[in-house]
Coordinates of C-alpha atoms and ligand atoms in Angstrom, one line a residue:
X1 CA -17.0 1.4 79.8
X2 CA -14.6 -0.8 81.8
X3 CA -16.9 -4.0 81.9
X4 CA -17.0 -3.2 85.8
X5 CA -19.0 -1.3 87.8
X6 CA -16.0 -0.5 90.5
X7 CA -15.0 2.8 91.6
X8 CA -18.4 4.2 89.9
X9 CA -19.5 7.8 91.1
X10 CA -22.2 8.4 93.3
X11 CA -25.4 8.7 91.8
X12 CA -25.6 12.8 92.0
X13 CA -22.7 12.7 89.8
X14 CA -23.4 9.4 87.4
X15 CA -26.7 11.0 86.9
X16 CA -25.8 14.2 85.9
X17 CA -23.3 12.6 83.0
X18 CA -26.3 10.3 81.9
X19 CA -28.3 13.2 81.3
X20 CA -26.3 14.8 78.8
X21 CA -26.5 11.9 76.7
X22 CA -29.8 12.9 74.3
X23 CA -29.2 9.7 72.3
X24 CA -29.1 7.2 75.9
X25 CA -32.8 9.3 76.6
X26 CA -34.3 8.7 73.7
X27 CA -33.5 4.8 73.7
X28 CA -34.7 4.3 77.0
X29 CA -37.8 6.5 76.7
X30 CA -38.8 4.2 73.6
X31 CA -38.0 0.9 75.7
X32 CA -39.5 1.6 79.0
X33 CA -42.2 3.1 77.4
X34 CA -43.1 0.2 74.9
X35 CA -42.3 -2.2 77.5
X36 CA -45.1 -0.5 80.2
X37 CA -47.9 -0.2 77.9
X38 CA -47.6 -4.1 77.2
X39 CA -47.2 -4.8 81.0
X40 CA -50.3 -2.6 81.4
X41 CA -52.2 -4.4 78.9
X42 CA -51.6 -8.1 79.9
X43 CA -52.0 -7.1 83.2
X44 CA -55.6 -5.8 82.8
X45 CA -56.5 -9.1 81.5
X46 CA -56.2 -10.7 85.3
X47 CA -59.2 -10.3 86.7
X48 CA -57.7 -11.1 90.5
X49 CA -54.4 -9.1 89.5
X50 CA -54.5 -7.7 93.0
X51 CA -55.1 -11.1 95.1
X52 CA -52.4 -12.6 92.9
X53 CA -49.9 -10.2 94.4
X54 CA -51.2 -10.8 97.5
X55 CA -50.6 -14.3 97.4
X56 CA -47.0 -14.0 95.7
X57 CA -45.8 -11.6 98.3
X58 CA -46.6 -13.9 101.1
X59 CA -45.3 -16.8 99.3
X60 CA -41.8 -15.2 99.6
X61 CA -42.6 -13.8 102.7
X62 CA -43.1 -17.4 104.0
X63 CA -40.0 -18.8 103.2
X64 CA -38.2 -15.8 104.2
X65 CA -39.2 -15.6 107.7
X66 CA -38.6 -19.6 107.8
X67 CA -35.6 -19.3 105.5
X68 CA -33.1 -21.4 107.9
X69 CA -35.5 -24.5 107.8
X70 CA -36.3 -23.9 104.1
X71 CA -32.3 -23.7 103.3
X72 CA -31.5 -27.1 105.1
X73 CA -34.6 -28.7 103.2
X74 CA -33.7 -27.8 99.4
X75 CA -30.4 -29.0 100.4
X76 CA -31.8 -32.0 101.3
X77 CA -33.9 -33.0 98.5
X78 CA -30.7 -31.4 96.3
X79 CA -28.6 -33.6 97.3
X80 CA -30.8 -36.9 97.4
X81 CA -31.6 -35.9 93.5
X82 CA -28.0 -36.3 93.1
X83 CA -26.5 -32.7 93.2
X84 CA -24.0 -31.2 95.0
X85 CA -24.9 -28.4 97.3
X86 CA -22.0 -25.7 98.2
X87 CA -22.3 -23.2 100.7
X88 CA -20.7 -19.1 100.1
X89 CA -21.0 -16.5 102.3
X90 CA -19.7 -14.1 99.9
X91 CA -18.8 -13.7 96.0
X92 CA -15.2 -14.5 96.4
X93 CA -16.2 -17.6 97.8
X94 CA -18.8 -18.2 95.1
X95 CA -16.0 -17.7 92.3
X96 CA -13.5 -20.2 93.8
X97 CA -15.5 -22.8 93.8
X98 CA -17.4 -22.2 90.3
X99 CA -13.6 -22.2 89.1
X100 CA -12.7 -25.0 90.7
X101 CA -15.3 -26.6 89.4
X102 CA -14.3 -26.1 85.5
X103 CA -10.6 -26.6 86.4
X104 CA -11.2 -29.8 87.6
X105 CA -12.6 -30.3 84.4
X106 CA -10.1 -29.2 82.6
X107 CA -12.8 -26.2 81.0
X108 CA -11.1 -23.4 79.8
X109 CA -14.7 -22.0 78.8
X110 CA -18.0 -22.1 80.3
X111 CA -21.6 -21.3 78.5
X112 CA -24.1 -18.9 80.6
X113 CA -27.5 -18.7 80.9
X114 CA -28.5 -14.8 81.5
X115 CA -27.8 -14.4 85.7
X116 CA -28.1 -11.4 87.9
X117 CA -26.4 -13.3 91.0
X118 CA -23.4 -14.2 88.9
X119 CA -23.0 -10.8 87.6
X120 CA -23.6 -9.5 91.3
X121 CA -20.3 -11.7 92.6
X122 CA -18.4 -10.7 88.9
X123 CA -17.8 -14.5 88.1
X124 CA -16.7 -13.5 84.2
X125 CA -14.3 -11.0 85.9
X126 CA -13.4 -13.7 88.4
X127 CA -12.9 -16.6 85.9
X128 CA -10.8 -15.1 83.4
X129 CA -8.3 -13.9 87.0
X130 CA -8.0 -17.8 86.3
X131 CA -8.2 -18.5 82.6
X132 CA -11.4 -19.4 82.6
X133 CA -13.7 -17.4 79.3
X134 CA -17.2 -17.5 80.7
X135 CA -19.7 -16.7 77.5
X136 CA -22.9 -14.7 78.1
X137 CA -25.5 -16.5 75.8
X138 CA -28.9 -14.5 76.3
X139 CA -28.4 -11.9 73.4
X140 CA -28.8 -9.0 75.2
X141 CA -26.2 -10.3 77.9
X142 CA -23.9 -10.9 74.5
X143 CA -24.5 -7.4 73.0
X144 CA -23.2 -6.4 76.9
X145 CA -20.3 -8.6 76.9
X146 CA -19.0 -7.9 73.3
X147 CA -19.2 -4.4 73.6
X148 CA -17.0 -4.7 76.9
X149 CA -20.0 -2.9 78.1
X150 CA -22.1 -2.7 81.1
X151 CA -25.7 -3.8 82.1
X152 CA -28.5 -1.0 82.1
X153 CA -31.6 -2.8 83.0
X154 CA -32.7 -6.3 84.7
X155 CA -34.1 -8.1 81.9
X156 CA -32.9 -6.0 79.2
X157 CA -29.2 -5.1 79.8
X158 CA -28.4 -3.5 76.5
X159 CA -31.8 -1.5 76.6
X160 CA -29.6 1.8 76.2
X161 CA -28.4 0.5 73.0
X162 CA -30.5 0.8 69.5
X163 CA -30.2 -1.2 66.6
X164 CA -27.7 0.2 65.0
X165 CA -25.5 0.2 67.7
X166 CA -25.6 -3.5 68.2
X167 CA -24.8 -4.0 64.4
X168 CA -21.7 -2.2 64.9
X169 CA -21.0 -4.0 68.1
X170 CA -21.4 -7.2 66.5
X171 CA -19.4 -6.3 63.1
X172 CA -16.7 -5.1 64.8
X173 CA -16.4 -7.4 67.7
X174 CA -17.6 -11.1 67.3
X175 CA -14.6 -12.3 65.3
X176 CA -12.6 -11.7 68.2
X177 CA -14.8 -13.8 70.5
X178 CA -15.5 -16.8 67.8
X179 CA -17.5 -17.1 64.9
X180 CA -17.5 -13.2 63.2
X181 CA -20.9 -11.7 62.0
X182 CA -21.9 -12.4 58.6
X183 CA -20.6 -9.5 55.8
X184 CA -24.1 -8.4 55.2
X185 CA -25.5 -8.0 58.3
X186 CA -28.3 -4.9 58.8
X187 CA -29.6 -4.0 62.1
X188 CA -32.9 -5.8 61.6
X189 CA -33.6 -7.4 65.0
X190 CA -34.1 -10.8 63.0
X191 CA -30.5 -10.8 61.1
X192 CA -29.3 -9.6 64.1
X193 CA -30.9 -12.4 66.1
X194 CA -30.0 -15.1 63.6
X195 CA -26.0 -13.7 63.7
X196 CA -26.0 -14.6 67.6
X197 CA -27.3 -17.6 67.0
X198 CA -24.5 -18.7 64.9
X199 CA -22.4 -17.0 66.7
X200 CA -23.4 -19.1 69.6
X201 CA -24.2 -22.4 67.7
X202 CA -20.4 -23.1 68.3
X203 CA -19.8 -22.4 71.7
X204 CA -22.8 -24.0 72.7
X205 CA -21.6 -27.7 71.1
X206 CA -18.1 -26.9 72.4
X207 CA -18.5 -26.0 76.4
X208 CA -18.1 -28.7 78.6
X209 CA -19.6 -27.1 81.4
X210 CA -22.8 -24.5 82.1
X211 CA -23.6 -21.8 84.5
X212 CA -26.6 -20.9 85.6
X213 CA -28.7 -19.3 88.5
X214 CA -32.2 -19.8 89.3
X215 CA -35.1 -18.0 89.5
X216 CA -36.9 -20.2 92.0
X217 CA -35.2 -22.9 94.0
X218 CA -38.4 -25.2 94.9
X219 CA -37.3 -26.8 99.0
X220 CA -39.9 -29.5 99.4
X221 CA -38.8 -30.9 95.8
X222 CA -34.7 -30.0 95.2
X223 CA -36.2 -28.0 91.9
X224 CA -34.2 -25.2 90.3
X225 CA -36.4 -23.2 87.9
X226 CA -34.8 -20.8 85.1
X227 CA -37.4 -18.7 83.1
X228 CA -36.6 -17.4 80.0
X229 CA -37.7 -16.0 76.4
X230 CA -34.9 -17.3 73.3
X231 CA -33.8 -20.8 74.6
X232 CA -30.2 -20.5 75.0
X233 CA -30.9 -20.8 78.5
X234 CA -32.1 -24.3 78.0
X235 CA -29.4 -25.2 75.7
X236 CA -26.8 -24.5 78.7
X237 CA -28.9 -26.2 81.1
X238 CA -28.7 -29.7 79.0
X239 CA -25.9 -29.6 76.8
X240 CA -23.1 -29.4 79.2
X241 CA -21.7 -32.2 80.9
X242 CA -21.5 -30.5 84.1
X243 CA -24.1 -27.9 85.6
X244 CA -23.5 -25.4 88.1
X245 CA -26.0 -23.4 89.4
X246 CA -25.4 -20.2 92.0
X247 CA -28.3 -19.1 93.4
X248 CA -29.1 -16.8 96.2
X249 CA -30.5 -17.8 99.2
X250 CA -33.6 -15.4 99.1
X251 CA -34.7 -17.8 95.6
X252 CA -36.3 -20.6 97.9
X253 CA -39.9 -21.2 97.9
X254 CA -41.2 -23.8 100.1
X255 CA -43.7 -26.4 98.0
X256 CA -43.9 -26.9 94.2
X257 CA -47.3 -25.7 94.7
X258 CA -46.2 -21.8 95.4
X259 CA -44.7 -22.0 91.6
X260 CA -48.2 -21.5 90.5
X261 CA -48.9 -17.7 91.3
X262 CA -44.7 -16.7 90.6
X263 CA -45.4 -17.9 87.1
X264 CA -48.0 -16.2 86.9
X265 CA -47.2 -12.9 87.7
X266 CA -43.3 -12.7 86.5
X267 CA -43.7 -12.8 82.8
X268 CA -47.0 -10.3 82.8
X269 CA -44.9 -7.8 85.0
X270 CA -41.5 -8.6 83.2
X271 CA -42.2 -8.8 79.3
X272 CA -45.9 -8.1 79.2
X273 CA -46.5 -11.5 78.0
X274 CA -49.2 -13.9 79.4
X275 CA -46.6 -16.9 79.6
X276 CA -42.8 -17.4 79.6
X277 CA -41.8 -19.0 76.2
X278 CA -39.1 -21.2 78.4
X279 CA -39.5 -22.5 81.5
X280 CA -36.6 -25.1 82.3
X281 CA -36.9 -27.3 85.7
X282 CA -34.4 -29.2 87.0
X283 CA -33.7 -31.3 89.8
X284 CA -30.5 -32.9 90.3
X285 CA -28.8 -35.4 87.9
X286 CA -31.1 -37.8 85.4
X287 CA -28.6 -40.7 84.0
X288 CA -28.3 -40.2 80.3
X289 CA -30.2 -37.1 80.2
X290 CA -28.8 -33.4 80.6
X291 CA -25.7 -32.8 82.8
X292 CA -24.6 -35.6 84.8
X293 CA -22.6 -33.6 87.0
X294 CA -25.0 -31.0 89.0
X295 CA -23.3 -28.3 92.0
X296 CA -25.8 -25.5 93.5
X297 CA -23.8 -23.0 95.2
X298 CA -26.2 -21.0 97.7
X299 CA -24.8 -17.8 98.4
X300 CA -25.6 -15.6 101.0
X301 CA -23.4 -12.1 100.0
X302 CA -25.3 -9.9 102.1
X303 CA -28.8 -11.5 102.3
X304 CA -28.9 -12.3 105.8
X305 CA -27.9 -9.0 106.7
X306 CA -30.6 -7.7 104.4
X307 CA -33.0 -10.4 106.3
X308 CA -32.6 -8.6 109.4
X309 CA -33.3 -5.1 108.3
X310 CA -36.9 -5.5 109.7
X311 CA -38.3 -2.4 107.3
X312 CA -35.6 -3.8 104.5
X313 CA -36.1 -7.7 104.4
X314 CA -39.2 -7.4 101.7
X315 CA -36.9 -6.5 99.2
X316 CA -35.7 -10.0 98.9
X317 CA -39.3 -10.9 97.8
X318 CA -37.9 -9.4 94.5
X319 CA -38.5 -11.5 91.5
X320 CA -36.2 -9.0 89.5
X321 CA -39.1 -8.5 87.2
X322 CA -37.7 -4.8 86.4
X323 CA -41.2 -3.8 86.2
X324 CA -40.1 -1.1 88.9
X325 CA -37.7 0.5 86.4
X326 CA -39.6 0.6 84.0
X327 CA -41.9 3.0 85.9
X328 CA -39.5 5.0 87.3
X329 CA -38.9 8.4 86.3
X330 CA -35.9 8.9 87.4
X331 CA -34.4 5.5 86.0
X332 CA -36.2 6.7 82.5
X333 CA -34.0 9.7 82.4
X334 CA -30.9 8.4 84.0
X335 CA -30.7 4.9 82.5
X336 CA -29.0 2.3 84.5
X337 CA -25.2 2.8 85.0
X338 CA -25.7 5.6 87.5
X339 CA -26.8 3.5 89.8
X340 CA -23.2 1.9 89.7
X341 CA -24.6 -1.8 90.3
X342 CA -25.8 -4.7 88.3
X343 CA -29.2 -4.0 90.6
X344 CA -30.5 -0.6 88.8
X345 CA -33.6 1.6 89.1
X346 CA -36.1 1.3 92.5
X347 CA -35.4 -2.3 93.5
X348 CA -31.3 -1.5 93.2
X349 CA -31.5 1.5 95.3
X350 CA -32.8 -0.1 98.3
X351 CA -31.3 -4.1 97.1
X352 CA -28.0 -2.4 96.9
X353 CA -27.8 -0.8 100.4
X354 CA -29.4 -3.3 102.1
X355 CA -26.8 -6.1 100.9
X356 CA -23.4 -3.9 101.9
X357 CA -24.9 -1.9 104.0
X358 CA -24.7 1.9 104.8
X359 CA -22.1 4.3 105.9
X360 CA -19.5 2.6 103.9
X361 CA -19.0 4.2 100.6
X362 CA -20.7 7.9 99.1
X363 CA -22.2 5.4 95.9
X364 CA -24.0 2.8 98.0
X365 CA -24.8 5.7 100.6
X366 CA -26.4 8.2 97.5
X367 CA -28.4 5.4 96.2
X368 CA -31.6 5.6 99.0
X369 CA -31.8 9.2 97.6
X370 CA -32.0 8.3 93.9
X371 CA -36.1 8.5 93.8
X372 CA -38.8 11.1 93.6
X373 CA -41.0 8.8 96.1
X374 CA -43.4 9.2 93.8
X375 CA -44.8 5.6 94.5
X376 CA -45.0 4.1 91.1
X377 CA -42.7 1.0 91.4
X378 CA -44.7 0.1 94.5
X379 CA -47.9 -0.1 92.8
X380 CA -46.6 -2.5 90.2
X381 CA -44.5 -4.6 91.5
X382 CA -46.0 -7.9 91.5
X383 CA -45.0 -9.3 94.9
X384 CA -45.7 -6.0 96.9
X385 CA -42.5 -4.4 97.6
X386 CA -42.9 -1.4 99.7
X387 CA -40.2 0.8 98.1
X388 CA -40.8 4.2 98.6
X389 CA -40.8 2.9 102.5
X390 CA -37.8 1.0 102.6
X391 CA -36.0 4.0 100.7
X392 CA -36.8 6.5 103.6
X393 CA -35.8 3.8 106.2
X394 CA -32.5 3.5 104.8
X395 CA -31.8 7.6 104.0
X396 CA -32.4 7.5 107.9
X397 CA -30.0 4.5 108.4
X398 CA -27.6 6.8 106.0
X399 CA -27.8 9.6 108.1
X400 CA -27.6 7.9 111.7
X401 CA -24.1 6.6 109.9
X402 CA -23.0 9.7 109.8
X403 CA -23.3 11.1 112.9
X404 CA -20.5 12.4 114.9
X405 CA -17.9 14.0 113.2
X406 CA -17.9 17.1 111.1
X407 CA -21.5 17.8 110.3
X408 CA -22.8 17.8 107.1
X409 CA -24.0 21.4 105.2
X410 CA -27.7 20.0 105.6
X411 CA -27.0 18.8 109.2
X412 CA -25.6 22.0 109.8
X413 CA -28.1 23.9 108.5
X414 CA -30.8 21.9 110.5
X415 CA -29.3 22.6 113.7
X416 CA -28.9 26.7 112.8
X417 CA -32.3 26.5 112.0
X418 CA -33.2 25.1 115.5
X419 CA -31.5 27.3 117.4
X420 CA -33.1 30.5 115.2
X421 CA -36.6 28.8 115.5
X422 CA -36.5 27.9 118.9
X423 CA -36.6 32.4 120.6
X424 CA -39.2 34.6 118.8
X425 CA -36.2 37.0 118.9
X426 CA -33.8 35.3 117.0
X427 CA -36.4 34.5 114.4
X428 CA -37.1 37.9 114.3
X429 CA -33.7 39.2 113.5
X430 CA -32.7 36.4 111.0
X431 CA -35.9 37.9 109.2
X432 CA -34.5 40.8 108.8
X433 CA -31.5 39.7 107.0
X434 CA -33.1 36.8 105.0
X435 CA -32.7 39.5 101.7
X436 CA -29.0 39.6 102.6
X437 CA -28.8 35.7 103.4
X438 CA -30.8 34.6 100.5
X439 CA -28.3 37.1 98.1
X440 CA -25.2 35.4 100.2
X441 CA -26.9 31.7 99.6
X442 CA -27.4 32.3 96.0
X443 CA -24.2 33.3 95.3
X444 CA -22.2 30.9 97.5
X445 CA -24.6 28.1 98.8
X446 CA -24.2 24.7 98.7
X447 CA -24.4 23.6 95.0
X448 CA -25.7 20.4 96.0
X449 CA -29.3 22.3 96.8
X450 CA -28.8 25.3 95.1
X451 CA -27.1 23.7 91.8
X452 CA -30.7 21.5 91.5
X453 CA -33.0 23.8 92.8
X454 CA -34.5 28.0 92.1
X455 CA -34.1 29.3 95.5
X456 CA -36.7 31.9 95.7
X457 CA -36.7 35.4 96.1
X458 CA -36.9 37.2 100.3
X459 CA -39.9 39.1 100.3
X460 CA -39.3 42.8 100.5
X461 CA -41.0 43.0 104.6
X462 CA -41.3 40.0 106.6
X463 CA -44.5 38.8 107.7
X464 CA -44.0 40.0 111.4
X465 CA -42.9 43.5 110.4
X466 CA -46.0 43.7 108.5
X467 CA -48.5 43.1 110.9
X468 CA -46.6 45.9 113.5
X469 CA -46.5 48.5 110.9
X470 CA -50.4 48.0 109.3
X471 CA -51.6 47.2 113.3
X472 CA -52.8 43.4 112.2
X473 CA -54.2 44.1 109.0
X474 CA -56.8 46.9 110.4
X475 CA -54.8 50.3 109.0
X476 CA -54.2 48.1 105.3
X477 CA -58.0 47.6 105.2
Ligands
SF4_501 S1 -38.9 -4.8 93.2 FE1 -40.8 -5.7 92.4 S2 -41.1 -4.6 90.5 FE2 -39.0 -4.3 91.0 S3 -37.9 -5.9 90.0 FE3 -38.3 -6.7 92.1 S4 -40.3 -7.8 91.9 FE4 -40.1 -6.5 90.0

């Protein structure tokens, strides 16, 4: 791995590699698997499972359709709470002024709490261009970023890793990166666990400054809410001196009120637990307490083009549970680097086309195709999300892209097949050379339909020249 996800195949052709891998199957066919029957179980528990979606989609769906208004507001409150809102329409801008933020503190590291938006922009990547070592503290995030590795799943980025993988990751690479793991360390998750910790100990007393996203950004109030399970989130939020916080635009819910029914259902369709063991809330600068110098940068990066995708726009109700991958059966047996994007499985096959946008590049364009529609990440994603939809809207936006030009095999095909379809005569006469064309396909067909599928065998008599030769049935009787 190259720690980046540029210049990554198209999905067809990541997949197939990710396939071969036995051991990458087997790890996330024990992950996904243990991580769905606790979802399933925790989620049973909620008697009004069903109306609590209901009321979390539209809570998203509210301040989406009035995001403009909503935008203006949280960067009121923001700033009256004593934080200092930046704007970026795209991740270059969102870099240069994270960096220019530790520069002009003189910060030649910063501490990060577990982000999908900062990954999304490739601030590490962007920082270190300028000197700048940015340390992932969530440990799975650490067993990424040590292994100059790359992020398989939402909430569990090393889930194609096992235990004994991460030992050797850790042996072998944390002396490079600061304190090195202890000489007898096993690949029991608690040694392992207490080796980050010491690990990070020291770069968490050292940074002067923390990044952070959010994973609600509360309008009426100037809020920022980070969830989280181990803690080291909350230890960047309040040790630094100086907090910066990038945060996508789609994060902003109108009233601290709406907090109530996200809470609810993120960790249950995340983690399978009934409550997050850290949720941090902050709002702008408290003298004496926690960082005393707060930035939000709000980044747009494709959201507002996503926003006006009529059919698309739900997906940025996503609370990037991952509860969608970890139905999928496709992501199951694929893992998450084919999907060549920090936004894997379901939600990163529409979330990635929708933010670039199609008819650009063969990756982004294979992604809407990456699904067997089979429906499951719609029925358990907690706010709604219509994938399977949104997935056939945008393999028709891929194929409107590419019209004109040289036609495709399959848009080639489709129009052969209207002309023979549309004169009983022609029809007749392909028929009696299907055995011929069906040998001819076989043999040299398209090996993107013939290489995944059995094409079957021509019947020896075609239907029509059946019925002539037994008069309709009444001579076979
Ligand atoms: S699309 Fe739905 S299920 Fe998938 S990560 Fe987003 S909120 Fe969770």
């Amino acid at each position: 791995m190259s720690g980046t996800f540029v210049g990554m195949p198209a999905f067809p052709t990541a997949a197939r590699e990710a396939l071969a891998d036995s051991q990458l199957r087997h790890n996330l066919a024990h992950a996904t698997g243990t991580i769905r029957a606790k979802r399933a179980r925790v989620v049973a528990e909620v008697e009004d499972w069903e109306e609590l979606r209901l009321t979390g989609a539209a809570v998203k769906e509210r301040a989406l359709l009035d995001l403009d208004t909503q935008l203006v507001r949280l960067e009121e409150t923001l700033t009256a709470n004593g934080a200092t809102v930046h704007w970026a329409r795209d991740a270059a801008e969102a870099n240069a002024i994270v960096a220019s933020i530790a520069k002009a503190h003189a910060a030649e590291e910063v501490v990060k709490v577990k982000s999908m938006v900062t990954q999304e922009i490739g601030l590490n990547e962007a920082l270190a261009a300028d000197g700048i070592a940015a340390w992932e503290t969530d440990l799975a995030e650490l067993i990424v970023q040590l292994g100059d590795d790359l992020p398989s799943h939402i909430l569990v980025p090393a889930i194609h890793r096992n235990r004994a993988e991460i030992r050797e990751i850790f042996r072998s690479r944390m002396a490079a990166a600061g304190r090195p793991a202890p000489e007898d360390l096993t690949d029991e998750p608690a040694v392992l666990a207490a080796a980050a910790r010491e690990h990070l100990r020291e770069k968490f007393l050292r940074a002067k400054v923390g990044v952070s996203g959010a994973n609600f950004a509360v309008a009426e109030t100037g809020t920022l809410v980070v969830v989280e399970s181990e803690g080291n989130g909350r230890m960047c939020l309040t040790l630094p001196e100086v907090l910066v916080s990038v945060v996508g635009i789609e994060k902003v819910v109108s009233r601290w009120e709406d907090l109530g029914p996200m809470l609810r259902l993120l960790p249950r369709s995340s983690t399978g637990e009934r409550m997050n063991p850290y949720t941090s809330t902050w709002s702008g600068v408290t003298p004496g307490d926690g960082p005393q110098e707060v930035h939000v940068v709000l980044l747009d990066n494709g959201r507002t083009r996503a926003l006006a995708d009529e059919v698309g726009r739900q997906a940025l109700r996503c609370i990037r549970c991952s509860a969608c991958l970890n139905v999928c059966p496709v992501y199951e047996r694929t893992g998450g680097h084919a999907y060549g994007s920090v936004y894997p499985g379901p939600i990163g096959a529409i979330l990635n086309p929708l933010l670039k946008g199609v008819g650009h590049d063969d990756q982004t364009d294979s992604l809407p195709y990456a699904s067997s529609l089979c429906g499951a990440c719609f029925e358990v994603c907690p706010v709604r999300i219509d994938i399977p939809s949104v997935l056939v809207d945008l393999r028709a936006q891929v194929v409107d892209a590419h019209r004109g030009g040289v036609p495709k095999p399959e848009a080639a095909a489709m129009k052969g097949a209207a002309y023979v379809l549309g004169r009983s005569r022609r029809l007749s006469a392909l028929e009696r050379l299907t055995g011929l064309g069906m040998r001819f396909a076989r043999r040299f067909g398209p090996t993107a339909w013939t290489g995944a599928r059995d094409l079957p065998h021509a019947p020896g008599e075609s239907f029509r020249a059946w019925w002539q030769r037994a008069n309709g049935g009444k001579d076979d009787a």
